[in-house]
Short mmCIF file of C-alpha atoms in Angstrom, two decimals:
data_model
loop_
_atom_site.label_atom_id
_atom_site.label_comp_id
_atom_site.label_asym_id
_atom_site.label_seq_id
_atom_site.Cartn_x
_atom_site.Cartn_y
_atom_site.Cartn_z
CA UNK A 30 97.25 -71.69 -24.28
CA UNK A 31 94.03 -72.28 -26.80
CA UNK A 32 95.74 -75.36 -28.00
CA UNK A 33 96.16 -76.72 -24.38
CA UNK A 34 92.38 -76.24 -23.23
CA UNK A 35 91.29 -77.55 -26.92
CA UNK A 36 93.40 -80.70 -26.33
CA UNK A 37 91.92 -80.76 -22.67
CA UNK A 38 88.37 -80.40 -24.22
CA UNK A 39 88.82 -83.19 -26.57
CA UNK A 40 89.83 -85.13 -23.59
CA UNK A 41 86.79 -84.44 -21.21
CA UNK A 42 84.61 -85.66 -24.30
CA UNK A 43 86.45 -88.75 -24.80
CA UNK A 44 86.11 -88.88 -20.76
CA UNK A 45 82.20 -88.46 -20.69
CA UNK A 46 81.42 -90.96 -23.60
CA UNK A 47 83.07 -93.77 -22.19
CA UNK A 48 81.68 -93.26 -18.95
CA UNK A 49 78.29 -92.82 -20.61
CA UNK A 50 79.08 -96.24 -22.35
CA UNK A 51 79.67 -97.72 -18.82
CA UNK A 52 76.75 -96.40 -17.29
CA UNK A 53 74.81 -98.15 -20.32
CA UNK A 54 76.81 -101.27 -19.85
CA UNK A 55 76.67 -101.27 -15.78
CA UNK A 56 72.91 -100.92 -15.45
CA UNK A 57 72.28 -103.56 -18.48
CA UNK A 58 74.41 -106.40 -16.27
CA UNK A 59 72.96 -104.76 -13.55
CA UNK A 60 69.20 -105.34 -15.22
CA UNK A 61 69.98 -108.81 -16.11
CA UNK A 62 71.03 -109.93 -12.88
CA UNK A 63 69.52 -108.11 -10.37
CA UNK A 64 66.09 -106.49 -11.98
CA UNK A 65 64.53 -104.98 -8.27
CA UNK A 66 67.62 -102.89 -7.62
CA UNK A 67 68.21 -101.43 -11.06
CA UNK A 68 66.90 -97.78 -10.46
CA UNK A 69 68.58 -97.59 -7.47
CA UNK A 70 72.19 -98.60 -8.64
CA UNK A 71 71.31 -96.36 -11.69
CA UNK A 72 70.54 -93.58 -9.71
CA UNK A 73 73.71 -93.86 -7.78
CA UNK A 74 75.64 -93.93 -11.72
CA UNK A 75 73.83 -90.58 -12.15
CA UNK A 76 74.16 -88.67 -8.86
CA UNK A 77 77.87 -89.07 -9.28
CA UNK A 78 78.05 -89.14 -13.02
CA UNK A 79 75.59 -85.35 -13.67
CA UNK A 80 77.43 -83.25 -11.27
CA UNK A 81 80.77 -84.70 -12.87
CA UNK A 82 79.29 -83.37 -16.59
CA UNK A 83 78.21 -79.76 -15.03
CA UNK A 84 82.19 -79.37 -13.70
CA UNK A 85 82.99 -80.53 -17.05
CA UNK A 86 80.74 -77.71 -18.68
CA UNK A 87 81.39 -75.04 -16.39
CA UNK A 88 85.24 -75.30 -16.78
CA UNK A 89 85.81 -75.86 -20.32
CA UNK A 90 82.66 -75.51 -22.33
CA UNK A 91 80.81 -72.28 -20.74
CA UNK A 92 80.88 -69.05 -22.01
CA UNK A 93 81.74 -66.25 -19.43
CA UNK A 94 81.86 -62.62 -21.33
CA UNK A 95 83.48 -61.72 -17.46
CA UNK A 96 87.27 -61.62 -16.83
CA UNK A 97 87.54 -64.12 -14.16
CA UNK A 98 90.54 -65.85 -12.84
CA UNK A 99 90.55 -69.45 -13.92
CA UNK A 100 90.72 -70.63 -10.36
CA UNK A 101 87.61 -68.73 -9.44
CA UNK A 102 85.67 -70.75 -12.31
CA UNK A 103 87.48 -74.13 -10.57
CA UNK A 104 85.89 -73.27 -7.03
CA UNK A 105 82.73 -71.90 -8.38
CA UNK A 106 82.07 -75.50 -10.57
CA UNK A 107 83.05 -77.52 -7.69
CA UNK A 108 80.48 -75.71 -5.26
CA UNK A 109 78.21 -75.95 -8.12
CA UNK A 110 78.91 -80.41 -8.52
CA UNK A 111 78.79 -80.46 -4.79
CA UNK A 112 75.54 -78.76 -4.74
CA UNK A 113 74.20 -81.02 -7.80
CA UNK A 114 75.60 -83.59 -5.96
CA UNK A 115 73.48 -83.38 -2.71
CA UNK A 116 70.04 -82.79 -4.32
CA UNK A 117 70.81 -85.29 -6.40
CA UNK A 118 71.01 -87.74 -3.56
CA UNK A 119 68.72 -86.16 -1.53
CA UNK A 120 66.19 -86.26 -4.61
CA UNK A 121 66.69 -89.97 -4.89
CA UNK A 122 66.06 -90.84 -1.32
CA UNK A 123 62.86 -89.12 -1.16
CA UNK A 124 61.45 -89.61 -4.55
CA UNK A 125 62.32 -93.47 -4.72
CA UNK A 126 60.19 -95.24 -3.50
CA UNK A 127 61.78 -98.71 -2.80
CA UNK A 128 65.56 -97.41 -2.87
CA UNK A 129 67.84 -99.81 -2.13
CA UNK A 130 70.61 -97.81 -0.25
CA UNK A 131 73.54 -100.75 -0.75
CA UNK A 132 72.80 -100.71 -4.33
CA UNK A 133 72.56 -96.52 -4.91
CA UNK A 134 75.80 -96.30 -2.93
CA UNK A 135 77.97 -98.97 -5.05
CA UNK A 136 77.09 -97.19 -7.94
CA UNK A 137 77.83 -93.88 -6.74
CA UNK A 138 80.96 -94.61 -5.32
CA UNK A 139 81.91 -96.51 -8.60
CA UNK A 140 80.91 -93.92 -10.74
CA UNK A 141 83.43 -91.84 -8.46
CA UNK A 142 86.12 -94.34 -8.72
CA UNK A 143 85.46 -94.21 -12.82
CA UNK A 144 85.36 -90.28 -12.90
CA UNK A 145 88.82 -90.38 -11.81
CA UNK A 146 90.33 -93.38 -13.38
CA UNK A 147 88.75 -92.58 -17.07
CA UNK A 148 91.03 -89.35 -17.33
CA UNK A 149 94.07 -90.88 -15.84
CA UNK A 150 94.39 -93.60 -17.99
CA UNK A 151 93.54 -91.77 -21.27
CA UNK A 152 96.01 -89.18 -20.35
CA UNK A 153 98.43 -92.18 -20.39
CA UNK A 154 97.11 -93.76 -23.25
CA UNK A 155 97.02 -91.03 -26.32
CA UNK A 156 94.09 -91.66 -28.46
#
């Protein structure tokens, strides 16, 4: 079983760098061509993108000296990205200032789309 969640860790990190490098890479085009709505499509990249890292930790990285069941570590970091998730939002609509919603909402929703496609396809592709 330790080889399995190694190999699944080595995969998550793969997963998170490149999505890192397209965060980078999004909000670079996304600086070029459209400067005003930068921080907002940025922030949308992160809301989605930070709660995606904490399930990450909390499933394969953390530490837990308890016995728990492996599921109850699945439902506990998926409360804890939904929870991330909201304030997240939340903290961008209040704290931005000029937040353009269109812009915060294509890049959260693409940062979705990315958080699922980046593990599908490496699983397919063996690096």
């Amino acid at each position: 079983m330790s080889f399995v969640v190694n190999q699944a860790k080595q995969h998550y990190r793969h997963v998170l760098v490149i999505e890192l490098g397209i965060i980078t890479l999004l909000t670079f085009i996304v600086l070029v061509f459209k400067f005003d709505i930068t921080l907002s499509f940025l922030f949308g990249l992160l809301s989605s993108f930070l709660p995606f890292c904490l399930f990450v930790y909390w499933i394969f990285f953390r530490y837990s000296p308890k016995n728990q069941s492996k599921m109850t570590a699945l439902y506990r970091g998926e409360g804890l990205k939904w929870l991330l998730t909201i304030v997240l939002v939340v903290a961008s609509f209040k704290l931005i200032m000029n937040l353009n919603v269109l812009a915060f909402f294509i890049g959260y929703i693409m940062m979705l789309f990315f958080n699922n496609l980046i593990p599908f396809v490496l699983s397919k592709v063996k690096i």
